[in-house]
Coordinates of C-alpha atoms in Angstrom, one line a residue:
X1 CA 73.5 -38.4 12.3
X2 CA 74.0 -34.8 13.2
X3 CA 72.1 -33.8 10.0
X4 CA 69.1 -36.0 11.1
X5 CA 69.1 -34.5 14.6
X6 CA 69.2 -31.0 13.0
X7 CA 66.2 -31.9 10.7
X8 CA 64.2 -33.3 13.6
X9 CA 65.1 -30.3 15.8
X10 CA 64.1 -27.9 13.0
X11 CA 60.8 -29.8 12.5
X12 CA 60.1 -29.6 16.2
X13 CA 60.8 -25.9 16.2
X14 CA 58.6 -25.3 13.1
X15 CA 55.8 -27.5 14.7
X16 CA 56.0 -25.5 17.9
X17 CA 56.1 -22.3 16.0
X18 CA 53.1 -23.2 13.9
X19 CA 51.3 -24.4 17.1
X20 CA 52.1 -21.1 18.8
X21 CA 51.0 -19.1 15.7
X22 CA 47.8 -21.2 15.4
X23 CA 47.1 -20.7 19.2
X24 CA 47.7 -16.9 18.7
X25 CA 45.3 -16.9 15.8
X26 CA 42.8 -19.0 17.7
X27 CA 42.9 -16.7 20.7
X28 CA 42.5 -13.6 18.5
X29 CA 40.1 -15.1 15.9
X30 CA 37.0 -13.4 17.2
X31 CA 35.4 -16.7 18.3
X32 CA 34.2 -15.1 21.5
X33 CA 32.4 -12.4 19.5
X34 CA 30.7 -14.9 17.2
X35 CA 27.2 -15.5 18.5
X36 CA 26.6 -18.9 16.9
X37 CA 23.2 -19.3 18.5
X38 CA 22.0 -15.8 17.5
X39 CA 21.1 -15.9 13.8
X40 CA 18.7 -13.2 12.9
X41 CA 19.2 -12.1 9.3
X42 CA 17.1 -9.2 8.0
X43 CA 13.7 -10.4 6.7
X44 CA 11.3 -8.9 4.3
X45 CA 8.0 -7.5 5.5
X46 CA 5.0 -8.2 3.3
X47 CA 1.7 -6.3 2.8
X48 CA -1.4 -8.2 1.9
X49 CA -4.8 -7.0 0.8
X50 CA -8.1 -8.0 2.4
X51 CA -8.2 -11.1 0.2
X52 CA -4.7 -12.3 1.1
X53 CA -3.1 -11.1 -2.2
X54 CA 0.4 -9.6 -2.0
X55 CA 0.4 -5.8 -2.2
X56 CA 4.2 -5.3 -1.8
X57 CA 7.5 -6.5 -0.3
X58 CA 9.2 -4.0 2.0
X59 CA 12.8 -4.4 3.1
X60 CA 15.9 -2.4 3.9
X61 CA 19.0 -3.7 2.2
X62 CA 18.4 -7.4 1.8
X63 CA 15.2 -9.0 0.4
X64 CA 14.9 -12.3 2.2
X65 CA 12.2 -14.8 3.2
X66 CA 13.1 -17.4 5.9
X67 CA 12.6 -21.1 5.6
X68 CA 13.0 -23.7 8.4
X69 CA 15.2 -26.7 7.8
X70 CA 12.2 -29.1 8.0
X71 CA 10.5 -27.2 5.2
X72 CA 13.5 -27.5 2.8
X73 CA 13.0 -30.4 0.3
X74 CA 15.5 -33.3 0.9
X75 CA 16.3 -33.3 -2.8
X76 CA 17.5 -29.7 -2.6
X77 CA 19.8 -30.6 0.3
X78 CA 21.2 -33.5 -1.7
X79 CA 21.8 -31.3 -4.8
X80 CA 23.6 -28.7 -2.7
X81 CA 25.8 -31.2 -1.0
X82 CA 26.5 -33.0 -4.3
X83 CA 27.9 -29.9 -5.9
X84 CA 29.4 -28.0 -3.0
X85 CA 30.5 -30.4 -0.2
X86 CA 29.8 -34.1 -0.8
X87 CA 31.4 -35.0 2.6
X88 CA 29.4 -32.5 4.5
X89 CA 27.9 -35.0 6.9
X90 CA 31.3 -36.7 7.6
X91 CA 33.7 -33.8 8.3
X92 CA 34.0 -31.5 11.3
X93 CA 33.9 -28.2 9.5
X94 CA 37.1 -28.6 7.5
X95 CA 37.6 -31.2 4.8
X96 CA 41.4 -31.8 4.8
X97 CA 41.2 -34.2 1.9
X98 CA 39.4 -31.6 -0.2
X99 CA 42.0 -29.0 0.8
X100 CA 44.9 -31.3 -0.2
X101 CA 43.3 -32.2 -3.5
X102 CA 42.7 -28.5 -4.2
X103 CA 46.3 -27.7 -3.3
X104 CA 47.7 -30.5 -5.5
X105 CA 45.6 -29.3 -8.5
X106 CA 46.8 -25.7 -7.9
X107 CA 50.4 -26.8 -7.9
X108 CA 49.9 -28.7 -11.2
X109 CA 48.0 -25.9 -12.9
X110 CA 49.9 -23.0 -11.4
X111 CA 46.7 -21.4 -10.3
X112 CA 43.6 -22.2 -8.2
X113 CA 41.4 -24.7 -10.0
X114 CA 38.9 -25.7 -7.4
X115 CA 38.0 -24.6 -3.9
X116 CA 38.5 -26.7 -0.7
X117 CA 36.1 -24.8 1.5
X118 CA 33.2 -26.7 3.1
X119 CA 29.7 -25.3 3.4
X120 CA 30.5 -24.6 7.0
X121 CA 33.5 -22.5 6.0
X122 CA 31.5 -20.7 3.3
X123 CA 28.9 -19.8 6.0
X124 CA 31.6 -18.5 8.3
X125 CA 33.2 -16.6 5.5
X126 CA 29.9 -14.9 4.5
X127 CA 28.7 -14.1 7.9
X128 CA 31.7 -13.2 10.0
X129 CA 34.9 -12.5 7.9
X130 CA 36.1 -9.9 5.5
X131 CA 36.5 -10.9 1.9
X132 CA 40.3 -10.5 2.0
X133 CA 42.3 -13.5 0.7
X134 CA 45.1 -14.0 3.2
X135 CA 46.5 -17.0 5.0
X136 CA 45.5 -15.4 8.3
X137 CA 41.9 -15.1 7.2
X138 CA 41.9 -18.7 5.9
X139 CA 43.1 -20.0 9.2
X140 CA 40.5 -18.0 11.1
X141 CA 37.9 -19.4 8.7
X142 CA 38.9 -23.0 9.5
X143 CA 39.1 -22.4 13.3
X144 CA 35.6 -20.8 13.3
X145 CA 34.3 -23.6 11.1
X146 CA 35.4 -26.1 13.7
X147 CA 33.8 -24.0 16.5
X148 CA 30.6 -23.7 14.5
X149 CA 30.4 -27.5 14.1
X150 CA 30.7 -27.9 17.8
X151 CA 28.0 -25.4 18.6
X152 CA 25.5 -26.3 15.9
X153 CA 24.1 -29.4 14.3
X154 CA 24.6 -30.1 10.6
X155 CA 20.9 -29.3 10.0
X156 CA 21.2 -25.9 11.7
X157 CA 24.3 -25.1 9.6
X158 CA 22.5 -25.9 6.4
X159 CA 19.4 -23.9 7.5
X160 CA 21.6 -20.9 8.1
X161 CA 23.5 -21.3 4.9
X162 CA 20.5 -21.6 2.7
X163 CA 18.8 -18.6 4.4
X164 CA 21.8 -16.4 4.4
X165 CA 23.4 -16.9 1.0
X166 CA 23.0 -14.6 -2.0
X167 CA 21.3 -16.0 -5.1
X168 CA 21.6 -13.0 -7.5
X169 CA 19.0 -10.6 -8.7
X170 CA 18.7 -9.1 -5.2
X171 CA 17.4 -12.4 -3.7
X172 CA 18.8 -13.5 -0.4
X173 CA 18.0 -17.0 0.8
X174 CA 16.8 -20.0 -1.2
X175 CA 13.1 -19.4 -0.5
X176 CA 13.3 -15.9 -1.9
X177 CA 15.1 -17.1 -5.0
X178 CA 12.5 -19.8 -5.7
X179 CA 9.6 -17.4 -5.4
X180 CA 11.4 -14.8 -7.4
X181 CA 12.8 -16.8 -10.3
X182 CA 10.2 -19.5 -10.6
X183 CA 7.1 -18.1 -8.7
X184 CA 7.1 -21.4 -6.8
X185 CA 7.4 -22.5 -3.2
X186 CA 10.4 -24.8 -2.5
X187 CA 8.2 -27.9 -2.4
X188 CA 6.9 -27.1 -5.9
X189 CA 10.4 -27.1 -7.5
X190 CA 11.5 -29.8 -10.0
X191 CA 15.1 -31.1 -10.1
X192 CA 16.2 -28.7 -12.9
X193 CA 15.0 -25.7 -10.9
X194 CA 16.6 -27.0 -7.8
X195 CA 19.9 -27.5 -9.6
X196 CA 19.8 -24.0 -10.9
X197 CA 19.3 -22.6 -7.4
X198 CA 22.1 -24.6 -5.7
X199 CA 24.4 -23.8 -8.5
X200 CA 24.0 -20.0 -8.1
X201 CA 25.9 -19.2 -4.9
X202 CA 29.3 -19.9 -6.5
X203 CA 28.9 -16.9 -8.8
X204 CA 25.4 -15.3 -8.2
X205 CA 25.7 -12.5 -10.7
X206 CA 27.1 -14.8 -13.5
X207 CA 24.5 -17.5 -12.9
X208 CA 21.5 -15.2 -12.5
X209 CA 19.1 -16.7 -15.1
X210 CA 17.5 -13.3 -15.8
X211 CA 20.9 -12.1 -17.1
X212 CA 22.7 -15.2 -18.3
X213 CA 20.1 -18.0 -18.8
X214 CA 22.4 -20.3 -20.9
X215 CA 25.2 -20.0 -18.4
X216 CA 22.7 -20.7 -15.5
X217 CA 21.4 -23.8 -17.3
X218 CA 24.9 -25.1 -18.0
X219 CA 25.7 -24.8 -14.3
X220 CA 22.5 -26.6 -13.4
X221 CA 23.4 -29.4 -15.8
X222 CA 26.7 -29.8 -14.0
X223 CA 24.8 -30.2 -10.8
X224 CA 22.5 -32.8 -12.3
X225 CA 25.5 -34.6 -13.8
X226 CA 27.2 -34.7 -10.5
X227 CA 24.2 -36.1 -8.7
X228 CA 23.9 -38.8 -11.4
X229 CA 27.6 -39.7 -11.3
X230 CA 27.5 -40.4 -7.6
X231 CA 24.3 -42.4 -7.8
X232 CA 21.9 -40.0 -6.1
X233 CA 19.5 -39.8 -9.0
X234 CA 18.3 -42.4 -11.5
X235 CA 19.0 -42.3 -15.2
X236 CA 15.3 -41.5 -15.9
X237 CA 15.5 -38.5 -13.4
X238 CA 18.8 -37.4 -15.0
X239 CA 17.4 -37.4 -18.6
X240 CA 14.1 -35.7 -17.5
X241 CA 16.0 -32.9 -15.6
X242 CA 18.5 -32.4 -18.4
X243 CA 15.7 -31.9 -21.0
X244 CA 13.5 -29.6 -18.9
X245 CA 13.4 -25.9 -19.8
X246 CA 12.2 -23.7 -16.9
X247 CA 10.1 -20.6 -17.1
X248 CA 12.1 -17.7 -15.6
X249 CA 10.5 -14.5 -14.2
X250 CA 12.3 -11.2 -14.1
X251 CA 10.3 -9.3 -11.4
X252 CA 11.0 -6.2 -9.4
X253 CA 11.9 -7.1 -5.8
X254 CA 9.1 -5.1 -4.2
X255 CA 6.3 -6.3 -6.5
X256 CA 4.6 -3.1 -5.4
X257 CA 1.0 -3.2 -6.8
X258 CA -0.2 -0.1 -4.9
X259 CA 2.7 2.3 -4.2
X260 CA 0.6 5.2 -2.8
X261 CA -1.0 2.7 -0.4
X262 CA 2.4 1.2 0.6
X263 CA 3.9 4.7 1.2
X264 CA 1.0 5.6 3.5
X265 CA 1.2 2.3 5.4
X266 CA 5.0 2.7 6.0
X267 CA 4.5 6.3 7.1
X268 CA 2.0 5.3 9.7
X269 CA 3.7 2.2 11.0
X270 CA 7.4 3.1 11.2
X271 CA 7.0 5.4 14.2
X272 CA 5.4 2.4 16.0
X273 CA 7.6 -0.4 14.7
X274 CA 11.3 0.3 14.5
X275 CA 12.3 -2.9 12.7
X276 CA 9.4 -2.7 10.3
X277 CA 11.6 -3.3 7.2
X278 CA 13.8 -6.0 8.6
X279 CA 11.8 -8.3 10.9
X280 CA 9.5 -10.1 8.4
X281 CA 6.2 -8.8 9.5
X282 CA 2.9 -9.6 7.7
X283 CA 0.7 -6.5 7.4
X284 CA -3.0 -7.1 6.6
X285 CA -4.7 -4.2 4.9
X286 CA -8.3 -3.2 4.2
X287 CA -7.4 -2.5 0.6
X288 CA -8.9 -4.7 -2.1
X289 CA -6.4 -4.8 -5.0
X290 CA -9.3 -5.4 -7.5
X291 CA -11.0 -2.2 -6.3
X292 CA -7.7 -0.4 -6.2
X293 CA -7.1 -1.2 -9.9
X294 CA -10.6 0.0 -10.8
X295 CA -10.0 3.3 -9.0
X296 CA -6.6 3.8 -10.7
X297 CA -8.1 3.1 -14.1
X298 CA -11.1 5.4 -13.5
X299 CA -8.8 8.2 -12.3
X300 CA -6.6 7.8 -15.4
X301 CA -9.8 7.9 -17.6
X302 CA -10.8 11.3 -16.0
X303 CA -7.3 12.7 -16.4
X304 CA -7.2 11.7 -20.1
X305 CA -10.6 13.3 -20.7
X306 CA -9.4 16.6 -19.2
X307 CA -6.4 16.5 -21.5
X308 CA -8.6 15.9 -24.5
X309 CA -10.8 18.9 -23.6
X310 CA -7.9 21.2 -22.8
X311 CA -4.9 21.0 -25.1
X312 CA -3.2 23.7 -22.9
X313 CA -3.5 21.7 -19.7
X314 CA -0.2 21.7 -17.7
X315 CA 0.5 18.0 -17.6
X316 CA 3.3 18.6 -15.0
X317 CA 0.8 20.0 -12.4
X318 CA -2.6 18.5 -13.4
X319 CA -3.4 15.5 -11.2
X320 CA -6.1 13.8 -9.2
X321 CA -6.9 11.5 -6.3
X322 CA -9.5 8.9 -5.5
X323 CA -10.5 7.1 -2.3
X324 CA -13.1 4.3 -2.0
X325 CA -14.4 3.3 1.4
X326 CA -16.7 0.6 2.6
X327 CA -18.5 2.9 5.0
X328 CA -20.2 0.0 6.8
X329 CA -16.9 -1.2 8.4
X330 CA -14.6 1.7 7.5
X331 CA -12.4 -0.3 5.2
X332 CA -10.4 1.8 2.7
X333 CA -10.8 -0.4 -0.4
X334 CA -8.8 1.9 -2.6
X335 CA -6.5 4.8 -2.1
X336 CA -5.0 6.4 -5.2
X337 CA -2.8 9.4 -4.5
X338 CA -2.1 10.5 -8.1
X339 CA -2.5 9.6 -11.8
X340 CA 1.1 8.2 -12.2
X341 CA 3.3 7.3 -9.2
X342 CA 6.4 7.1 -11.3
X343 CA 6.0 10.8 -12.2
X344 CA 5.0 12.0 -8.8
X345 CA 4.9 10.1 -5.5
X346 CA 3.2 12.9 -3.6
X347 CA 0.1 11.4 -2.1
X348 CA -2.8 13.7 -2.9
X349 CA -5.3 11.4 -1.2
X350 CA -3.7 11.9 2.2
X351 CA -1.3 14.9 2.0
X352 CA -3.1 17.4 -0.2
X353 CA -5.5 19.8 1.6
X354 CA -7.9 21.2 -1.0
X355 CA -11.1 23.2 -0.8
X356 CA -14.2 20.9 -1.2
X357 CA -16.5 23.7 -2.5
X358 CA -20.1 22.7 -2.8
X359 CA -19.4 19.1 -2.0
X360 CA -19.4 20.3 1.6
X361 CA -23.1 21.5 1.4
X362 CA -24.7 18.2 2.5
X363 CA -23.3 18.7 6.0
X364 CA -25.0 22.1 6.2
X365 CA -28.3 20.6 4.9
X366 CA -28.0 17.8 7.5
X367 CA -27.8 20.4 10.3
X368 CA -31.0 21.9 9.0
X369 CA -32.7 18.6 8.8
X370 CA -31.6 17.7 12.3
X371 CA -33.2 21.0 13.5
X372 CA -36.5 20.1 12.0
X373 CA -36.3 21.5 8.5
X374 CA -37.9 19.3 5.8
X375 CA -36.6 18.6 2.3
X376 CA -39.7 20.5 1.3
X377 CA -39.0 23.5 3.5
X378 CA -38.4 26.6 1.5
X379 CA -35.4 28.9 1.6
X380 CA -34.7 32.2 -0.2
X381 CA -32.7 31.9 -3.4
X382 CA -31.9 35.6 -3.6
X383 CA -28.8 37.7 -3.7
X384 CA -27.2 39.4 -0.7
X385 CA -24.3 41.8 -0.5
X386 CA -21.9 41.5 2.4
X387 CA -19.6 44.2 3.6
X388 CA -16.5 43.5 5.7
X389 CA -13.5 45.5 6.8
X390 CA -10.8 45.2 4.1
X391 CA -7.8 43.3 5.3
X392 CA -4.8 45.5 5.3
X393 CA -6.9 48.5 4.2
X394 CA -7.7 51.8 5.8
X395 CA -10.0 52.0 8.9
X396 CA -13.2 52.7 7.1
X397 CA -12.3 50.8 3.9
X398 CA -14.8 48.0 3.1
X399 CA -14.6 44.8 1.1
X400 CA -17.7 43.8 -0.8
X401 CA -18.7 40.2 -1.3
X402 CA -21.7 39.4 -3.6
X403 CA -22.0 35.7 -3.9
X404 CA -23.9 34.3 -6.9
X405 CA -25.2 31.0 -8.2
X406 CA -23.2 29.0 -10.7
X407 CA -24.4 30.1 -14.0
X408 CA -26.2 33.1 -12.5
X409 CA -29.9 33.6 -12.0
X410 CA -32.1 33.4 -8.9
X411 CA -35.4 31.5 -8.2
X412 CA -36.8 33.3 -5.3
X413 CA -38.1 30.6 -3.0
X414 CA -36.9 27.1 -3.5
X415 CA -37.1 23.9 -1.4
X416 CA -34.1 22.5 0.3
X417 CA -34.3 19.5 -2.0
X418 CA -34.1 21.7 -5.1
X419 CA -31.4 23.9 -3.6
X420 CA -29.1 20.9 -3.0
X421 CA -30.1 19.2 -6.2
X422 CA -28.9 22.1 -8.3
X423 CA -26.2 23.3 -5.8
X424 CA -27.6 26.8 -5.4
X425 CA -25.1 28.9 -3.5
X426 CA -27.5 31.8 -2.6
X427 CA -30.1 29.5 -1.1
X428 CA -27.4 27.7 0.9
X429 CA -26.0 30.9 2.2
X430 CA -29.5 32.1 3.2
X431 CA -30.1 28.7 4.9
X432 CA -27.0 29.1 6.9
X433 CA -28.0 32.6 8.0
X434 CA -31.5 31.4 8.9
X435 CA -29.9 28.7 11.1
X436 CA -27.3 31.0 12.5
X437 CA -23.5 30.8 11.9
X438 CA -22.7 30.0 15.5
X439 CA -25.1 27.1 15.5
X440 CA -23.7 25.9 12.1
X441 CA -20.2 26.0 13.5
X442 CA -21.0 24.2 16.7
X443 CA -22.9 21.5 14.8
X444 CA -20.0 20.9 12.4
X445 CA -17.7 20.4 15.4
X446 CA -20.2 17.9 16.7
X447 CA -19.9 16.0 13.4
X448 CA -16.2 15.8 14.1
X449 CA -14.8 18.6 11.9
X450 CA -11.7 20.3 13.2
X451 CA -12.1 23.6 15.1
X452 CA -9.7 25.1 12.6
X453 CA -12.4 25.3 10.0
X454 CA -13.6 28.9 9.5
X455 CA -16.3 30.1 11.8
X456 CA -17.7 32.6 9.3
X457 CA -20.0 32.5 6.3
X458 CA -17.2 31.2 4.0
X459 CA -17.6 27.7 5.5
X460 CA -20.9 27.4 3.8
X461 CA -19.2 27.1 0.4
X462 CA -16.4 24.8 1.6
X463 CA -13.6 27.4 1.8
X464 CA -11.2 25.3 3.9
X465 CA -8.6 22.6 3.1
X466 CA -9.2 18.9 3.6
X467 CA -7.7 15.7 2.2
X468 CA -9.8 13.3 0.2
X469 CA -9.3 10.6 2.8
X470 CA -10.4 12.8 5.7
X471 CA -13.3 14.0 3.7
X472 CA -14.3 10.3 3.1
X473 CA -14.4 9.9 6.9
X474 CA -17.1 12.5 7.3
X475 CA -19.1 11.3 4.4
X476 CA -19.5 7.9 6.0
X477 CA -22.2 9.5 8.2
X478 CA -24.6 9.5 5.2
X479 CA -24.2 5.8 4.2
X480 CA -24.2 4.8 7.8
X481 CA -27.3 6.9 8.7
X482 CA -25.7 9.1 11.3
X483 CA -22.6 7.1 12.3
X484 CA -19.2 8.4 11.3
X485 CA -16.6 5.6 10.7
X486 CA -12.9 6.2 10.9
X487 CA -11.4 5.0 7.5
X488 CA -9.4 1.9 8.2
X489 CA -6.3 1.3 6.0
X490 CA -4.4 -1.2 8.2
X491 CA -6.1 -4.1 9.9
X492 CA -3.3 -5.9 11.7
X493 CA 0.4 -6.5 11.9
X494 CA 1.7 -10.0 12.6
X495 CA 5.2 -11.1 13.4
X496 CA 7.1 -13.9 11.8
X497 CA 5.5 -16.4 14.2
X498 CA 2.0 -15.2 13.0
X499 CA 1.3 -13.5 16.3
X500 CA -0.7 -10.2 16.1
X501 CA 1.4 -7.4 17.5
X502 CA -0.8 -4.5 16.4
X503 CA -4.5 -4.5 15.6
X504 CA -6.6 -1.6 14.4
X505 CA -10.3 -1.0 14.4
X506 CA -12.5 1.7 12.9
X507 CA -13.8 4.0 15.6
X508 CA -17.5 4.8 15.3
X509 CA -19.3 7.9 16.5
X510 CA -23.0 8.6 16.3
X511 CA -23.7 12.2 15.2
X512 CA -27.3 12.1 14.0
X513 CA -30.5 10.0 13.9
X514 CA -30.9 7.4 11.1
X515 CA -34.3 8.7 9.8
X516 CA -33.0 12.3 9.7
X517 CA -29.9 11.4 7.8
X518 CA -31.9 9.4 5.3
X519 CA -33.8 12.6 4.4
X520 CA -30.5 14.2 3.4
X521 CA -29.4 11.0 1.6
X522 CA -32.6 11.0 -0.4
X523 CA -31.9 14.6 -1.5
X524 CA -28.4 13.6 -2.5
X525 CA -29.9 10.8 -4.6
X526 CA -31.9 13.5 -6.4
X527 CA -28.6 15.3 -7.0
X528 CA -27.5 12.3 -9.1
X529 CA -30.9 11.6 -10.6
X530 CA -31.8 15.1 -11.7
X531 CA -29.1 17.5 -10.7
X532 CA -25.5 18.4 -10.9
X533 CA -24.4 14.9 -10.3
X534 CA -26.3 13.3 -13.2
X535 CA -23.0 12.3 -14.9
X536 CA -22.5 9.8 -12.1
X537 CA -25.7 7.9 -12.9
X538 CA -25.4 4.1 -13.4
X539 CA -28.4 2.0 -14.4
X540 CA -29.7 -0.6 -12.0
X541 CA -28.2 0.9 -8.8
X542 CA -29.2 3.8 -6.6
X543 CA -26.5 6.5 -6.3
X544 CA -26.4 9.5 -4.0
X545 CA -23.8 12.2 -4.4
X546 CA -22.6 15.7 -4.5
X547 CA -20.5 17.7 -6.8
X548 CA -18.1 20.4 -5.7
X549 CA -16.1 23.1 -7.5
X550 CA -14.0 25.7 -5.8
X551 CA -13.5 29.3 -7.1
X552 CA -12.1 29.5 -10.6
X553 CA -12.3 25.8 -11.1
X554 CA -9.2 25.2 -8.9
X555 CA -10.7 22.1 -7.4
X556 CA -13.2 19.6 -8.9
X557 CA -14.8 17.1 -6.6
X558 CA -17.5 14.4 -6.7
X559 CA -18.6 12.2 -3.8
X560 CA -20.6 9.2 -4.7
X561 CA -22.5 6.9 -2.3
X562 CA -24.0 3.5 -3.2
X563 CA -25.9 1.2 -0.7
X564 CA -22.5 -0.3 0.2
X565 CA -19.6 2.0 -0.6
X566 CA -18.6 5.6 -1.1
X567 CA -16.0 7.1 -3.5
X568 CA -14.3 10.5 -3.3
X569 CA -12.9 11.9 -6.6
X570 CA -10.7 15.1 -6.8
X571 CA -8.9 16.8 -9.7
X572 CA -6.9 20.0 -9.8
X573 CA -3.4 21.4 -10.3
X574 CA -0.7 20.8 -7.7
X575 CA 0.3 24.4 -7.8
X576 CA -3.3 25.5 -7.1
X577 CA -3.7 27.2 -10.5
X578 CA -7.1 27.1 -12.1
X579 CA -8.1 24.5 -14.5
X580 CA -10.1 25.4 -17.6
X581 CA -13.2 27.3 -16.6
X582 CA -15.5 24.6 -17.9
X583 CA -13.9 22.0 -15.6
X584 CA -15.8 21.2 -12.4
X585 CA -17.3 18.6 -10.2
X586 CA -20.1 17.8 -12.6
X587 CA -18.1 17.6 -15.8
X588 CA -14.7 16.5 -14.5
X589 CA -15.2 14.2 -11.4
X590 CA -18.7 12.8 -11.6
X591 CA -17.9 10.8 -14.8
X592 CA -14.9 9.2 -13.0
X593 CA -17.2 7.8 -10.3
X594 CA -19.5 6.5 -13.0
X595 CA -16.6 4.8 -14.8
X596 CA -15.5 3.2 -11.5
X597 CA -19.0 2.1 -10.5
X598 CA -19.7 0.4 -13.8
X599 CA -16.6 -1.8 -13.3
X600 CA -17.4 -2.3 -9.6
X601 CA -20.9 -3.6 -10.3
X602 CA -19.6 -5.8 -13.1
X603 CA -17.0 -7.3 -10.7
X604 CA -19.4 -7.6 -7.7
X605 CA -22.8 -8.2 -9.2
X606 CA -24.2 -9.1 -5.7
X607 CA -23.6 -5.6 -4.4
X608 CA -26.6 -4.1 -2.8
X609 CA -28.6 -1.9 -5.2
X610 CA -31.1 0.0 -3.1
X611 CA -30.8 2.1 0.0
X612 CA -32.5 0.9 3.1
X613 CA -35.3 3.1 4.5
X614 CA -34.9 3.4 8.3
X615 CA -37.9 3.2 10.7
X616 CA -39.5 6.5 11.3
X617 CA -39.4 7.6 7.6
X618 CA -42.7 8.0 5.9
X619 CA -43.7 8.9 2.3
X620 CA -46.4 11.2 1.3
X621 CA -47.6 13.5 -1.5
X622 CA -46.5 17.1 -1.4
X623 CA -47.2 19.5 -4.3
X624 CA -48.1 16.6 -6.4
X625 CA -44.8 14.7 -5.8
X626 CA -44.1 11.7 -3.6
X627 CA -41.7 12.8 -0.9
X628 CA -40.1 11.5 2.3
X629 CA -40.7 13.0 5.8
X630 CA -40.3 12.1 9.5
X631 CA -42.1 13.2 12.7
X632 CA -39.3 15.6 13.4
X633 CA -39.2 16.9 9.8
X634 CA -42.8 16.9 8.6
X635 CA -44.0 18.6 5.4
X636 CA -44.2 22.3 6.0
X637 CA -47.5 24.2 6.4
X638 CA -48.4 26.3 3.4
X639 CA -47.3 29.8 4.0
X640 CA -47.5 33.0 1.9
X641 CA -44.0 34.4 1.4
X642 CA -43.4 37.9 0.1
X643 CA -40.0 39.0 -1.1
X644 CA -39.8 42.7 -1.5
X645 CA -36.3 43.1 -2.8
X646 CA -34.0 41.0 -4.9
X647 CA -31.0 42.2 -2.9
X648 CA -30.7 42.8 0.8
X649 CA -27.7 44.5 2.4
X650 CA -26.0 43.0 5.4

């Protein structure tokens, strides 16, 4: 009798002790810090091109796409519950029967054989608790699971579980895994693929089908067997699923199809959107991935041609860039910052400031046309010597600059059209002096150029730094007949609810009259038809353009304009060392635009082929040739010019 009382008393003491201990754990379990209603896992932001094609996934640490419960296939829920927690809809967070069964099997085997944790406990363990395996943590897990079941519905718990859990290969959440492994949305999955997914969370690295396909399939077969044994699928479904062999994709997580573009987009948006990489935004770009690929291929073609011609080319510094813009709306259709991103992620299309050389000349000629000059106006193609105080020299020490035409030679008097067609430096310098350098500088500022450009004669030959993307902006004035369009890379940013949080538009500024700009554009067509840009000619479509080569072949440019788009091509060495002397805009860069345009016309055969002639432009015969003119820029009167000296000293 005394022994019985002792046992009862001892049992009561133990029960009270356990109760006190459990109360202590409960009061210190962190329940008050667990925000059950606040589930905001980091989500992947996606970039799309103008046609809705994925450009890249951008994320911080976890690559995840979210799926609402109502969009999860019922069969997937069934498969998950069958293999992980068959009594999920009956228990209150902890399945005591499963725990007892697991404990009994452990006692018999002398080691853990199966787990007793419910899906609710697994969610708690993965979201709130440390991975330590102690009795304290296990009790906390159970207590929190009970609390979670009070706060949330079963459907909410499943939604959180399937969006939070890791599925191997860097995929977080079931939607991410389905898209990654199978290239399918959840509603496109068959039973075998579903079984593979729900079987992975138990050991994600082991069951990753890109690493251990046979093990993953074996685990999936266990899931299917379990569903069949409890009567949740028919025998026909069972056999079909067991025999099916899925196609597995082993992709990168980012799927980055245009890394130079993506880097530039992130660089621009992160200062405005702090959670850019974690809030699941949708970023709509102006980029067209088809055009981007054409530009990448064309740039690589040009690079390979340089290497063929120059066996001594420094492959570690030789590089290029290309920008393609739809000047009508400002859309940047392609932005290629280098020949190979894997070798260099420096974006030469946006970050590199290079001298445009003669590709800058059309802006000077536009100033002349705007002032009433005609393409048939004549300018002196003669040599001049310029003396300037030598920088760092003695007081009376002078520096001599004697510019010359590429290839030498002088023609005396030439028309503006001929001077631009053959990129004659001396005629261009004399034109600038005729206009007046102060006027030239002021007009260039009116076009939108920075006031940091040089206000001296060196500006005439493009002796300042500019990036290809910025240069593309100013060149839009020619295709748009006097309207400068800001290049537009990003169109909008949408949040996960598809609401636009940021929108961008291309600013437009009118800087010249359409009929006057057309005169310059027609001269640039002649550059391609008969001049230095002839390597950019493509049959069946009008092309206007201008070559540019800076001193010592350090930079090689070509700017091409069609009736719909423009392309800027640049090549050079990253360390500003000269390329081979024979490299230049005409030989190096113009063929790249041609290579690109051939592919562009093939892909978009409906592209406009001929430039529109604005109102106010007329055509007449001058010196036996059919030429354009306007009321402001009529054909010049015949004058007798007398040039006494080949050289004049200034």
